[in-house]
Amino acid sequence: MAVFVMQSLGCEVAALNTVQFSNHTGYRQFKGSKTSAKEISDIYEGLKENFLDDFDVMLSGYIPGAEAVKAVGKIAEDLRLLDPVMGDEGKLYVNEDVVPAYKGLLRMADMILPNQFEAELLSGVKVDSIDALRSVIMILHAKYHIPHIVVTSLSLPGNPGTLAVVGSTTRSDGSPRLFKVDIPTIDCFFSGTGDMFAALTVVRFREAAATGGLCGTKAWVSGDEVEAVRLPLAKAVERVLASMHAVLVKTKEARDKQLSGIEGVLAGKSKKVQHLRTTKATEVQLVRNLQALREPKAEFFAQVLEG
């Protein structure tokens, strides 16, 4: 998904697949294989030997094993942005040894994009309040010296029917500039939204950094005079969420229409078959909604979250 999103927005992408699966793991069954750590290293070396490594950014994704994470970490020494894909909703979907492996890479990252569960794993702090969330972001900034942090899929107290995305770019003294963007929840379970968010963020943050004249600045960090809601990261997240919400609303509409036509058939099937058919119907409708990716309508806006 990430490759398609980035290419659709005009990026030249070299995709290094860490798995070769028949389908995403949300189906709960799949066929295929994992790319070994050696193969990951060999493929990147091949790119370098042929002068095909002139990239601006590396975006990591689903990496199921610790050795493979370390191999990706070697690449990250050259190109750095990290999406620590480990799990969601309280459950890991990678091996447990991946968590410390990811922690070992954090100091190399210019930006991380964890969801709420992943942020808790990386910081060791349970996010059960706004204050706890502030602590998580401040810990990640201070301990790992990560300039840009975006925490997604946040269910915060006092906001029923709403998900929040909270981000921050550090000042020169290491203090956070916290902002929050709220979006309405959609009553549907989607797979792959983390990949979509990460890919869109790479593109939109790169654009916003260029607009702000930051491409020659280390890690594209804005000067201290730039307030939280004016940060390139905040502007990027606003556009990312506008695209995602539009695509996912259309996806749910297509899913509901498809499932309504087979309700009678599914009623007599096993829970496994029902899950597989429902998951197929909920595949994110990217190709049919390219306009929403390329030209999102401004709907959601950043607010300052005092730190």
C-alpha positions in Angstrom: 0.0 0.0 0.0 2.7 2.5 0.9 4.5 2.1 -2.4 1.3 2.8 -4.4 0.4 5.8 -2.3 3.9 7.4 -2.7 4.1 6.7 -6.4 0.6 8.1 -6.9 1.8 11.4 -5.4 4.9 11.6 -7.6 7.6 9.9 -5.6 10.3 7.7 -7.1 10.2 4.6 -4.9 12.5 1.6 -4.5 10.5 -1.0 -2.6 12.4 -3.6 -0.6 9.8 -6.2 0.5 10.4 -7.6 3.9 7.8 -10.3 3.3 6.2 -12.0 0.3 2.7 -12.8 1.5 -0.3 -13.7 -0.4 -2.4 -11.1 1.5 -2.2 -9.0 4.6 -2.3 -10.6 8.0 -5.7 -9.2 8.9 -7.1 -12.2 7.1 -5.6 -14.4 9.9 -4.2 -16.8 7.3 -1.7 -16.3 4.5 0.9 -18.1 2.4 4.4 -16.9 1.5 7.8 -16.2 3.1 9.8 -13.6 5.0 12.8 -11.9 3.5 15.9 -12.9 5.4 18.2 -10.3 7.0 20.9 -11.2 4.6 18.7 -10.8 1.6 17.6 -7.3 2.8 21.3 -6.3 3.2 22.2 -7.8 -0.2 19.4 -6.0 -2.0 20.4 -2.7 -0.5 24.0 -3.3 -1.4 23.0 -4.0 -4.9 21.3 -0.6 -5.1 24.4 1.1 -3.7 26.8 -0.6 -6.1 24.7 0.6 -9.0 24.4 4.2 -7.7 20.7 3.7 -7.1 20.7 4.8 -3.5 20.2 8.6 -3.9 17.1 8.7 -1.8 15.8 11.5 0.5 13.9 9.2 3.0 13.7 5.6 4.1 10.3 4.5 5.3 10.2 1.3 7.2 7.2 -0.9 7.6 6.2 -4.4 8.7 9.4 -6.3 9.7 8.4 -9.5 11.6 11.8 -10.5 13.0 14.6 -8.9 15.1 17.4 -9.8 12.7 15.6 -8.2 9.8 14.9 -5.1 11.9 18.7 -4.8 12.5 19.4 -5.2 8.8 16.9 -2.4 8.1 18.7 -0.4 10.8 21.9 -0.5 8.8 20.1 1.0 5.9 18.6 3.6 8.2 22.1 4.9 9.0 22.0 6.4 5.5 18.3 7.3 5.3 16.1 7.8 8.3 12.4 7.7 9.1 10.9 4.9 11.1 7.4 3.5 11.4 7.8 1.0 14.2 5.2 -1.6 13.1 4.7 -3.9 16.1 1.0 -4.2 17.0 -2.2 -2.5 17.8 -5.1 -2.6 20.3 -2.9 -4.2 22.9 -1.6 -7.0 20.7 1.7 -7.7 19.1 1.7 -9.0 15.5 5.5 -9.4 15.4 7.9 -11.6 17.4 8.5 -10.2 20.9 12.2 -9.8 20.1 11.3 -7.1 17.6 10.4 -4.6 20.4 14.0 -4.2 21.8 15.4 -4.3 18.2 13.2 -1.3 17.3 14.2 0.5 20.5 17.8 0.1 19.4 17.0 2.0 16.1 15.2 4.9 17.6 18.2 7.1 18.0 18.8 6.9 14.3 15.3 8.0 13.4 14.4 11.6 12.3 10.7 10.7 12.8 8.6 7.9 14.2 5.0 7.2 13.6 3.8 4.8 16.3 0.2 4.1 17.1 -1.0 4.3 20.7 0.0 0.7 21.6 3.4 1.0 19.9 4.1 4.3 21.7 3.4 2.7 25.0 5.8 -0.2 24.2 8.6 2.2 23.2 8.2 4.6 26.1 7.1 2.2 28.9 4.2 4.5 29.8 0.5 3.6 29.6 -1.4 6.3 27.7 -4.6 6.7 29.8 -4.7 10.5 29.9 -3.5 13.6 28.1 -0.8 14.1 30.7 0.4 10.5 30.1 0.5 11.2 26.4 2.6 14.3 26.9 4.9 12.2 29.1 5.3 9.6 26.3 6.2 12.1 23.7 8.6 14.0 26.0 10.3 10.7 26.9 10.8 9.7 23.3 12.1 13.2 22.4 14.5 13.3 25.4 15.7 9.7 25.6 16.1 8.9 21.9 16.6 12.5 20.6 13.9 12.0 17.9 13.1 15.4 16.3 9.6 14.5 15.0 7.0 12.3 16.6 3.5 11.5 15.5 1.3 9.2 17.6 -1.8 7.8 15.8 -5.0 6.0 16.6 -5.4 7.7 20.0 -8.6 7.2 22.0 -8.4 10.0 24.5 -10.7 10.5 27.5 -13.6 12.9 27.0 -13.7 12.5 23.2 -16.3 9.8 22.4 -16.6 9.1 18.7 -13.3 10.7 18.0 -9.8 9.6 17.3 -6.8 11.9 17.8 -3.4 12.1 16.2 -0.9 14.0 18.3 2.5 15.2 17.0 5.5 17.2 18.0 8.7 18.7 16.6 11.3 19.6 19.2 12.8 23.1 19.8 16.5 23.6 19.9 16.4 23.0 23.7 14.7 19.6 23.2 11.3 20.8 24.5 8.2 19.6 22.5 5.9 21.6 20.3 2.7 19.6 20.7 -0.3 19.7 18.4 -3.4 17.5 18.1 -5.8 16.8 15.2 -9.1 15.2 15.9 -11.1 13.1 13.4 -14.4 11.3 13.6 -14.3 7.6 14.0 -15.6 5.3 11.3 -17.5 2.2 12.5 -15.5 -0.3 10.5 -12.2 -2.2 11.0 -9.6 -1.5 8.3 -6.2 -3.1 7.7 -3.3 -1.2 6.3 -4.2 2.2 7.5 -0.9 2.6 9.3 1.0 2.0 6.0 -1.2 4.5 4.3 -0.7 7.1 7.1 3.1 6.6 7.0 3.3 6.9 3.2 1.2 10.0 3.1 3.1 11.6 5.9 6.5 11.1 4.1 5.2 12.8 1.0 3.3 15.7 2.7 6.0 16.4 5.3 8.6 16.5 2.5 6.3 19.0 0.6 5.7 21.1 3.7 9.5 21.2 4.6 10.3 22.3 1.0 7.6 25.1 1.2 9.2 26.2 4.5 12.7 26.2 3.0 13.9 23.5 5.3 15.3 20.9 2.9 18.8 22.0 3.7 18.2 22.0 7.5 19.1 19.0 9.6 16.1 16.7 10.0 13.9 19.4 8.5 13.4 21.0 11.9 11.7 24.4 12.0 13.2 27.3 14.0 12.0 27.8 17.6 9.8 30.8 16.5 7.4 28.5 14.6 4.5 27.6 16.8 3.1 24.1 17.0 0.1 24.5 14.6 2.3 26.2 12.0 4.9 23.4 11.9 5.4 21.6 8.6 4.6 18.4 10.5 1.2 19.8 11.6 0.4 21.0 8.1 1.4 17.6 6.7 -0.8 15.7 9.2 -3.8 17.9 8.4 -3.6 16.9 4.7 -2.8 13.2 5.5 -5.9 12.9 7.7 -8.1 14.6 5.1 -7.0 12.1 2.5 -7.4 9.1 4.8 -10.8 10.0 6.1 -12.2 10.5 2.5 -10.7 7.2 1.3 -12.0 5.3 4.3 -15.5 6.7 4.2 -15.7 5.6 0.5 -14.2 2.2 1.5 -16.9 1.7 4.2 -19.6 2.6 1.7 -18.3 0.0 -0.8 -18.0 -2.6 2.0 -21.6 -2.0 3.2 -22.9 -2.3 -0.3 -21.0 -5.5 -1.0 -21.9 -7.2 2.2 -25.6 -6.3 1.9 -25.7 -8.3 -1.3 -24.4 -11.5 0.4 -26.0 -11.3 3.8 -28.1 -14.4 3.2 -25.2 -16.4 1.9 -22.9 -15.5 4.8 -25.6 -16.3 7.4 -25.1 -20.0 6.9 -21.3 -19.9 6.7 -18.7 -20.5 9.5 -17.3 -17.6 11.5 -14.0 -18.1 9.6 -15.7 -17.7 6.2 -17.6 -14.7 7.4 -14.4 -13.1 8.6 -12.6 -13.8 5.3 -15.4 -12.4 3.2 -15.8 -9.3 5.5 -12.1 -8.7 5.4 -12.0 -8.9 1.6 -14.9 -6.4 1.4 -13.1 -4.0 3.6 -9.9 -3.8 1.5 -9.0 -0.1 1.4 -10.3 1.4 -1.9 -7.2 3.4 -2.9 -7.2 3.0 -6.7 -10.8 4.2 -7.0 -10.1 7.2 -4.8 -6.9 8.7 -6.1 -8.4 12.2 -6.2 -8.7 12.1 -2.4 -5.1 11.2 -2.1 -3.8 13.8 -4.5 -6.1 16.7 -3.7 -7.7 16.3 -0.2 -10.3 18.8 0.9 -9.2 20.6 4.1 -11.4 19.3 6.9 -9.3 18.7 10.0 -7.0 21.3 11.6 -4.3 21.2 14.2 -4.8 22.6 17.7 -2.1 23.4 20.2 -1.7 20.8 22.9 0.2 22.6 25.7 3.3 20.7 26.9 
